[in-house]
Coordinates of C-alpha atoms in Angstrom, one line a residue:
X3 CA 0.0 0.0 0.0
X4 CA 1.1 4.0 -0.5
X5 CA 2.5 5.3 2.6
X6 CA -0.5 7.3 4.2
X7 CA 1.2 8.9 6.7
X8 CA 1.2 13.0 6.6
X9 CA 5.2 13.4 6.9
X10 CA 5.6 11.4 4.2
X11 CA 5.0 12.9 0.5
X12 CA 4.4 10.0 -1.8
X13 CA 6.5 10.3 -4.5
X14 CA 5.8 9.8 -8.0
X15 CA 5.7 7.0 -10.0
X16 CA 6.1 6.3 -13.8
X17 CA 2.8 5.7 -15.2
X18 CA 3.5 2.1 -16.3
X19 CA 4.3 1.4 -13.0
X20 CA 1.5 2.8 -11.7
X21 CA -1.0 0.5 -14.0
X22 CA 0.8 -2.7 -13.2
X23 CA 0.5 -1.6 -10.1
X24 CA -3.5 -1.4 -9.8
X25 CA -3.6 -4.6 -11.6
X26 CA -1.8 -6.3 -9.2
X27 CA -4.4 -4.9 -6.4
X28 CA -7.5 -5.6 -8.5
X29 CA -6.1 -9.3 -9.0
X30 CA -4.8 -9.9 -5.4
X31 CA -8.5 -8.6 -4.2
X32 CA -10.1 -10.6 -6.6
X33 CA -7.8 -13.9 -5.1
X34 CA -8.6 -12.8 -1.4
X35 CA -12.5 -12.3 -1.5
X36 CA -14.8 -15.6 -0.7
X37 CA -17.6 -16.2 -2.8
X38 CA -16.3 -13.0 -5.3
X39 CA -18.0 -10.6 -2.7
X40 CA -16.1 -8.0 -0.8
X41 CA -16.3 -9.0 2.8
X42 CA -16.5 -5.7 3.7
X43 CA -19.7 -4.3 2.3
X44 CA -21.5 -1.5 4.7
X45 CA -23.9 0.3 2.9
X46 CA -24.1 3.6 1.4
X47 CA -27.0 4.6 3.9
X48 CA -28.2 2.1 6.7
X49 CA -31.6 0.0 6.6
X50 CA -33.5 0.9 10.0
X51 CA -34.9 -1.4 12.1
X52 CA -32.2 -3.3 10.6
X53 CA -30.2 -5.4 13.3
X54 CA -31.9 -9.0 12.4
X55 CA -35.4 -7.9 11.7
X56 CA -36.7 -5.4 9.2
X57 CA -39.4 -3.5 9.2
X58 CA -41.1 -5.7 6.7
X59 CA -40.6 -9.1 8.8
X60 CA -42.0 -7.0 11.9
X61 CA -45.2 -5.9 9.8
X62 CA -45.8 -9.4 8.8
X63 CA -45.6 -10.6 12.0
X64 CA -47.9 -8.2 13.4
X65 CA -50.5 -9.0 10.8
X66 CA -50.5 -12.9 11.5
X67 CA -50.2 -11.8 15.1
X68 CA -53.1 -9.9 15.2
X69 CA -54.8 -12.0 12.7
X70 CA -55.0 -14.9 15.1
X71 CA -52.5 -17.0 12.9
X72 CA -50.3 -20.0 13.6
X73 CA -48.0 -20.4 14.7
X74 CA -47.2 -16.4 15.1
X75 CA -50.0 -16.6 17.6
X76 CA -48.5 -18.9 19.8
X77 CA -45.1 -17.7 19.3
X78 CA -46.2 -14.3 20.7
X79 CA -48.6 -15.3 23.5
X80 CA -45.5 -17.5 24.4
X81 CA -43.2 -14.3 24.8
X82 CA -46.1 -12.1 26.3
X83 CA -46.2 -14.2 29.2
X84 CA -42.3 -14.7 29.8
X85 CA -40.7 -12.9 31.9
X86 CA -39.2 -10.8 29.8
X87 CA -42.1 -8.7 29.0
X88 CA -43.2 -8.0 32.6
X89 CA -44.5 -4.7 33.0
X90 CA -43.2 -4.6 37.2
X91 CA -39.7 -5.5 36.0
X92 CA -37.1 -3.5 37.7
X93 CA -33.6 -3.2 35.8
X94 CA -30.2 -4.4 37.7
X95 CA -27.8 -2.7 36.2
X96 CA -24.0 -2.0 37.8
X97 CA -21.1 -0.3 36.8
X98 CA -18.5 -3.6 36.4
X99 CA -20.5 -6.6 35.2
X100 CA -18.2 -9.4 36.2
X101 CA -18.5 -12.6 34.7
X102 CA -15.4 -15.4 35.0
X103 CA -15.9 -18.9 33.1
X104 CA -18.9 -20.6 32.8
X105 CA -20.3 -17.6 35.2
X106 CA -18.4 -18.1 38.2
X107 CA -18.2 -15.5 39.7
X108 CA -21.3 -14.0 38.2
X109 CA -21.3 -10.5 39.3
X110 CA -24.3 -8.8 37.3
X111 CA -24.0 -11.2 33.9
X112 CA -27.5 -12.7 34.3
X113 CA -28.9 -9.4 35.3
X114 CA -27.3 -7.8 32.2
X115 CA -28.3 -10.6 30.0
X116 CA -31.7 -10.4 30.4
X117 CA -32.2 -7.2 31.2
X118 CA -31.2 -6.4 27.5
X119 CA -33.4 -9.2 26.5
X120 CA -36.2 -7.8 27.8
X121 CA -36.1 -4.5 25.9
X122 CA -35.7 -6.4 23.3
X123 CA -39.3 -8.6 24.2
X124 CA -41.3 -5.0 25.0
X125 CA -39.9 -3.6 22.3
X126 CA -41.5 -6.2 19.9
X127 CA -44.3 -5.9 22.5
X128 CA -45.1 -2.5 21.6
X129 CA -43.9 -3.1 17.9
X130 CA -47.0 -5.6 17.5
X131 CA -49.3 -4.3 20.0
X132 CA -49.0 -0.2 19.8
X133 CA -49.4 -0.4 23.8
X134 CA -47.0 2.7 24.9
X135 CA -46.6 1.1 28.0
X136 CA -44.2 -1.5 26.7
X137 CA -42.1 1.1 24.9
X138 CA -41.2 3.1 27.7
X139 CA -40.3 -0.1 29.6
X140 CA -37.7 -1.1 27.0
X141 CA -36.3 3.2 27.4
X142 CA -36.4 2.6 30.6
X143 CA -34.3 -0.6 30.4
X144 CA -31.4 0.9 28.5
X145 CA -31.5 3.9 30.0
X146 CA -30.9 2.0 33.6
X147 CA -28.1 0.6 32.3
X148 CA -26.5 3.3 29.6
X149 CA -26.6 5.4 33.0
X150 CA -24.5 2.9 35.0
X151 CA -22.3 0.2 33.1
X152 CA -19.0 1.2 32.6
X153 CA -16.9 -2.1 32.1
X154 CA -17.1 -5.5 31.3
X155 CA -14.4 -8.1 33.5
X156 CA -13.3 -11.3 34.6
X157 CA -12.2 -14.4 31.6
X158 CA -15.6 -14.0 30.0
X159 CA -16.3 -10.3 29.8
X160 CA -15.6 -10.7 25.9
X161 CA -18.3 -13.2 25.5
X162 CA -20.5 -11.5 27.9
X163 CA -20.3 -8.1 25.8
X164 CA -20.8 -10.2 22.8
X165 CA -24.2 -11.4 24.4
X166 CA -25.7 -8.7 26.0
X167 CA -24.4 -6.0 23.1
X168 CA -26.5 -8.5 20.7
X169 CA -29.7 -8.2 22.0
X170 CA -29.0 -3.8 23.1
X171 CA -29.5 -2.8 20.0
X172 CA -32.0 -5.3 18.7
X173 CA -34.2 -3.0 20.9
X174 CA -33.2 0.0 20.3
X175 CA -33.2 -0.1 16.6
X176 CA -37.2 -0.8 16.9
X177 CA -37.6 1.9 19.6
X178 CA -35.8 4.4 17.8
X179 CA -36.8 3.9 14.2
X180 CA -41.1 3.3 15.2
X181 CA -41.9 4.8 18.5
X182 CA -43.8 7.4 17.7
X183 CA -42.9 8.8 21.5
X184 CA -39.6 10.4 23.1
X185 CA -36.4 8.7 23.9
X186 CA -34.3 11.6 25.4
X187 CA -31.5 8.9 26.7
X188 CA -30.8 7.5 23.0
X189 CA -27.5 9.4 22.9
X190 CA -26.6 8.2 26.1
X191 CA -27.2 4.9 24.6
X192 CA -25.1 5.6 22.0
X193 CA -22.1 6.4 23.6
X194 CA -22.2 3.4 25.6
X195 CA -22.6 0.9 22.8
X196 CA -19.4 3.0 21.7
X197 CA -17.8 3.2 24.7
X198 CA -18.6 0.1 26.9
X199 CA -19.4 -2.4 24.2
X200 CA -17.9 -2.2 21.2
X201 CA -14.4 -2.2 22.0
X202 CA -14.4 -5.2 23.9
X203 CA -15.8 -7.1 20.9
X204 CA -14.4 -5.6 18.0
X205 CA -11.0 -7.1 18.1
X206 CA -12.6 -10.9 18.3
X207 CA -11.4 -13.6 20.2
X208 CA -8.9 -16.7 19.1
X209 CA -11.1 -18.8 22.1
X210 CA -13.6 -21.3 20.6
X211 CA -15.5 -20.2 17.7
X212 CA -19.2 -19.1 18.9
X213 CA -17.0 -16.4 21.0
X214 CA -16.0 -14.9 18.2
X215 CA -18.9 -15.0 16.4
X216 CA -21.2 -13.6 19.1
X217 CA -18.7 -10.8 19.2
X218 CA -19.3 -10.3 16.0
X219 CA -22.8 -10.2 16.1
X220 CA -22.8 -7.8 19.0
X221 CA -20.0 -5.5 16.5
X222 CA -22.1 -5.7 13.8
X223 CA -25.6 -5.1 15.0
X224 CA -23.7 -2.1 17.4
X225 CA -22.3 -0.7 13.9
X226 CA -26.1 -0.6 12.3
X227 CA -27.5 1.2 15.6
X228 CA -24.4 3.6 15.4
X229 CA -24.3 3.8 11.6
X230 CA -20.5 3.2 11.8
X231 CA -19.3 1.9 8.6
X232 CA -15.7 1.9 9.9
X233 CA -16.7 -0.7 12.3
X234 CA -18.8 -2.6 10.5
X235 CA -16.8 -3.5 7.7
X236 CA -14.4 -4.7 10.4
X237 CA -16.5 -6.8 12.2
X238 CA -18.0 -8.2 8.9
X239 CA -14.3 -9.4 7.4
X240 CA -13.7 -11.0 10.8
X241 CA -17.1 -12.9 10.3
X242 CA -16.6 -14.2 6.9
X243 CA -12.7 -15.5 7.8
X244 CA -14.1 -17.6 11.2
X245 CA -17.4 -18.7 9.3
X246 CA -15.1 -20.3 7.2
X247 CA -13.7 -21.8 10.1
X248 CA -15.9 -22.9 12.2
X249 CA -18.2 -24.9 9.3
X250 CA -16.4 -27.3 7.4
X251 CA -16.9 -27.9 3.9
X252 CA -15.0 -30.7 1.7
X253 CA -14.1 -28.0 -0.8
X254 CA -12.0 -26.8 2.2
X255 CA -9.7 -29.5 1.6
X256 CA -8.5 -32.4 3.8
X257 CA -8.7 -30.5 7.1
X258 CA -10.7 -27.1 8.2
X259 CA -9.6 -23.4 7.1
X260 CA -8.0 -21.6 9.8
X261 CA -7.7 -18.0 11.6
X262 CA -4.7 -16.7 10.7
X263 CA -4.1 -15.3 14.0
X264 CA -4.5 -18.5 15.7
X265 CA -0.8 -20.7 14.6
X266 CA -2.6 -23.3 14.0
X267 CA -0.4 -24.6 11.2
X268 CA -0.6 -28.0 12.0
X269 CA -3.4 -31.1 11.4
X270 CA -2.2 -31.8 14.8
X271 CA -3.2 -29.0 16.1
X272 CA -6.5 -28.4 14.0
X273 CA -7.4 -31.9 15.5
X274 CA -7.4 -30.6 18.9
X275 CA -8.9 -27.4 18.5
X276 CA -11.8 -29.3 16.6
X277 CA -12.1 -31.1 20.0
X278 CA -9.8 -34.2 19.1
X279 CA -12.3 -34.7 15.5
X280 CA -10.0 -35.9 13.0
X281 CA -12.6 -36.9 10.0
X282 CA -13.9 -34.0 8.6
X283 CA -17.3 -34.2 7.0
X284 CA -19.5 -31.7 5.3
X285 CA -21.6 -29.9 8.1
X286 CA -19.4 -30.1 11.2
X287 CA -18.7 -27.5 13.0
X288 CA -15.4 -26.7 15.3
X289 CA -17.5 -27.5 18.1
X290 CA -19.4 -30.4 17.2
X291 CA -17.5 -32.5 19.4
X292 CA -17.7 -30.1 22.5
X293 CA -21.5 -30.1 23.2
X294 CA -24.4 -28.9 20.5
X295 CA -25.2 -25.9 23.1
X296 CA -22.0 -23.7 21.9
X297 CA -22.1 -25.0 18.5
X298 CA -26.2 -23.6 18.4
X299 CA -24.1 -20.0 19.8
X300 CA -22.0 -20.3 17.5
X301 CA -24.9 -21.4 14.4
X302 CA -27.3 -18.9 15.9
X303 CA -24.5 -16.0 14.9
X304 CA -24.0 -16.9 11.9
X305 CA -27.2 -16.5 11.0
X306 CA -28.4 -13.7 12.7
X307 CA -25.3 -11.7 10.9
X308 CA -26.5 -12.8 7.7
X309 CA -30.1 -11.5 8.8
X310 CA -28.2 -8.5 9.3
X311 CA -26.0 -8.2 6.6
X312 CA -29.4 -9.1 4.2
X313 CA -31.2 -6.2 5.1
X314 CA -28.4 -3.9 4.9
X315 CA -28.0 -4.5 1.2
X316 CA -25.7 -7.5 0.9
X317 CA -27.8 -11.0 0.9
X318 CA -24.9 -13.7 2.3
X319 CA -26.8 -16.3 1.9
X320 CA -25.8 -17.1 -1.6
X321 CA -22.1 -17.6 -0.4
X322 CA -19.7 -19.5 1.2
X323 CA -21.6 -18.4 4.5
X324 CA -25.1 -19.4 3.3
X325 CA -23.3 -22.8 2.2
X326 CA -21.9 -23.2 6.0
X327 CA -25.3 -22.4 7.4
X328 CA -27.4 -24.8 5.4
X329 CA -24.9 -27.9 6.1
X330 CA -24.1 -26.8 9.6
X331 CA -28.0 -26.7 10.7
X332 CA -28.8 -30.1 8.5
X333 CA -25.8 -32.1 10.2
X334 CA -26.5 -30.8 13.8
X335 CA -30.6 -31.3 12.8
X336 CA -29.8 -34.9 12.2
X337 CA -28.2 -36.0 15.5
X338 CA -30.5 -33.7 17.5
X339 CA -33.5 -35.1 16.0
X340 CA -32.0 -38.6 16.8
X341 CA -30.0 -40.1 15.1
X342 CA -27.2 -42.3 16.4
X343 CA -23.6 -40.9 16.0
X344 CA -21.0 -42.7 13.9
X345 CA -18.2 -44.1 15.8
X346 CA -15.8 -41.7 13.8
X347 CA -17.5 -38.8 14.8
X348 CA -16.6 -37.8 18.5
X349 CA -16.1 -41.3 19.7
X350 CA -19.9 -42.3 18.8
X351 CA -21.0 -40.0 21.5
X352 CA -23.0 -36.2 21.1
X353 CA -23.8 -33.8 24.2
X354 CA -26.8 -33.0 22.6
X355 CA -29.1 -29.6 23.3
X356 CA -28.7 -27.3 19.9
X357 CA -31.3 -24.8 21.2
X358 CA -34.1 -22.7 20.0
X359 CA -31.4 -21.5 16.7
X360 CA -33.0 -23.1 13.3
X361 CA -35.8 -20.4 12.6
X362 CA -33.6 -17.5 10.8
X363 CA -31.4 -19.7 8.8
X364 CA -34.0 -22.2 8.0
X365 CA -36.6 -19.4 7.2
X366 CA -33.4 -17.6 4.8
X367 CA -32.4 -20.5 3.1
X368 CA -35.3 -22.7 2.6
X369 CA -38.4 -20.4 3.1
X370 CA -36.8 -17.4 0.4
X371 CA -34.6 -19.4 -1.4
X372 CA -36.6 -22.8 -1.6
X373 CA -33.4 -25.0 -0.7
X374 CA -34.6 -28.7 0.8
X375 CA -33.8 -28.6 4.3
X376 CA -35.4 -31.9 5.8
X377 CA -33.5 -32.8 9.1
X378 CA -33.6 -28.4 9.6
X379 CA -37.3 -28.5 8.8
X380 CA -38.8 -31.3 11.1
X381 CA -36.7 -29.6 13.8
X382 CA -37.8 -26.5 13.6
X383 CA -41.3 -27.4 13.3
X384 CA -41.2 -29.3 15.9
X385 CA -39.4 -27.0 18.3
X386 CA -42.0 -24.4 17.7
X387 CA -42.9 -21.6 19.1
X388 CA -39.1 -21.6 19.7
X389 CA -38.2 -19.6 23.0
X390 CA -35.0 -18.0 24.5
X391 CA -31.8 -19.4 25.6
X392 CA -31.9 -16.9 28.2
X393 CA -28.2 -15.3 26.9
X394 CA -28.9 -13.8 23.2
X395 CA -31.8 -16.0 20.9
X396 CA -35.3 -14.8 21.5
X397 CA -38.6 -15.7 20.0
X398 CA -37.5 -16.2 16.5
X399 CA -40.7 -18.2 15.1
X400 CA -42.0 -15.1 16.1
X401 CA -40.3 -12.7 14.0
X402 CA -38.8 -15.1 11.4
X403 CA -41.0 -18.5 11.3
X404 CA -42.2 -18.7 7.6
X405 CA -41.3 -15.2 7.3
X406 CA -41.5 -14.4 3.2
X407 CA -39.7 -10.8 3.8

């Protein structure tokens, strides 16, 4: 690259050079791009709502909802009496939210977690209903905690940001782009997805696979609210490089594409990052062999980036990414629904529990584009109306079952 920097004058070059030099950059882009799409593709002007759900997928649901129709019905009664949409609810916010592995200690990361979950659920509340009440309750919400939180700490505060900074502005993109009302705190709100959350996600994590990809969730979705291009185009290259690692396809090649950042230039140690897996079929995932909990995380993300990334102008689903998603929920789908494990894959033996996580990609990929999706389909169906996981995933047959938009 030309030297950017201001005490430097860049000095001219011969013309010739300078073609063969533009070449060069057009081919090695070309070369570096999965799926001939830049990975960094923010758009000219932002979509709002626009983190996950459109305004088109919340109209439709509002219609079946208040039409009486299945399974939106259901879906919605299910979420009205969580909870998360309690009108009495009284926010817990702190100033450190300390959260070490597998939440011991857990200092405020429950509190967090759901708090921000439960804007989320009264903002769809209001969103579907019109009932005021529910709108000032998710305001009230994030403006308990923009007023308070300061910093995220312990071994999981990355993760912990990732989670609670993907459902923040979930809510507040419906709040501020369709209550008809006042938010006087939004800037508030603001700064501290700047502040607080994005830069402890924005760098990623080299730690198993759904960190990362929550983090990235939480970075992109933050970017939409903020309109931050800078950011989001950042957040998006890091998603498309671990996507590509965390789903394995057998046009990867004999073992699983890597982050560079990681050293792991060895099938030794691939193997034990992927959990000790050394046969690599189409559909795992880097977590397979852990437990199907953290590989839904890590499933979920993907798709709810490529929500994202859809209704900002760049539809990922006819990529690499769409590709990973489809064989990543059918291969998980299978064993979840049943099916006895191979001896060659994780010793015979699954940890089983994927989680409420099929509805957005299996809505994107076989609702919109009409791809077969059997194993993704009966499990979905049969999950439905599919819940929360109580840390980022919330009534998605809600806003995304058999969603056409």
């Amino acid at each position: 690259m030309p030297d950017t920097h201001a005490s430097h004058r860049p000095r001219r070059r011969p013309a010739l050079l300078v073609a063969a030099a533009a070449v060069c950059a057009l081919v090695a882009g070309a070369l570096s791009l999965p799926g001939a799409q830049r990975a960094e593709a923010a758009p000219a002007a932002f979509a709002h709502p626009g983190v996950t759900v459109s305004k088109a997928q919340l109209d439709f649901t509002r219609g079946k909802v208040n039409a009486g129709a299945q399974p939106w019905k259901s879906a919605y009664d299910q979420l009205a009496s969580s909870r998360y949409a309690d009108l009495n609810r009284t926010a817990k916010p702190r100033a450190t939210v300390e959260c070490g592995s597998y939440s011991n200690p857990n200092n405020g990361c429950t509190d967090e977690r759901e708090d921000a979950i439960a804007a989320y659920t009264d903002a769809l509340v209001w969103y579907i209903t019109r009932d005021e009440r529910y709108a000032r309750k998710s305001i009230e919400l994030m403006d308990a905690w923009s007023a308070v939180i300061r910093n995220h700490t312990n071994s999981n505060a990355p993760l912990q940001t990732g989670w609670a900074g993907s459902s923040w502005p979930k809510a507040a993109e419906i709040i501020q782009y369709t209550y008809t009302g006042t938010w006087a705190g939004s800037g508030r709100f603001s700064t501290m997805l700047r502040d607080v959350y994005l830069p402890q996600v924005i760098n990623g994590s080299n730690s198993n696979g759904n960190w990362e990809l929550s983090m990235m969730e939480a970075a992109v979705g933050i970017s939409v609210f903020l309109e931050d291009r800078t950011s989001y185009d950042r957040a998006m290259a890091k998603f498309r490089t671990r996507t590509a690692a965390y789903v394995y396809l057998a046009s990867d090649g004999a073992v699983p594409r890597t982050v560079p950042s990681q050293n792991l230039d060895t099938t030794a140690k691939i193997v034990s990052y992927w959990q000790g897996q050394s046969t690599f079929v189409t559909g795992l995932t880097q977590e397979t062999c852990r437990d199907f909990t953290h590989t839904g995380y890590g499933i979920s993300a993907i798709s709810h980036i490529a929500e994202t990334s859809r209704i900002q102008g760049q539809d990922l689903y006819g990529t690499d990414v769409g590709e990973r998603l489809r064989q990543a929920l059918g291969f998980q789908s299978k064993y979840q629904l049943g099916e006895a494990a191979p001896s060659w894959l994780c010793g015979g033996s699954l940890d089983l529990g994927l989680g409420p996580v099929t509805e957005v990609g299996y809505n994107a990929l076989h609702n919109r584009l009409g791809t077969a999706m059997t194993n993704t389909q009966r499990l979905t169906e049969q999950n439905r109306p599919a819940g929360s996981n109580n840390l980022f995933v919330a009534w998605e047959t809600l806003t995304h079952g058999d969603n056409p938009n």
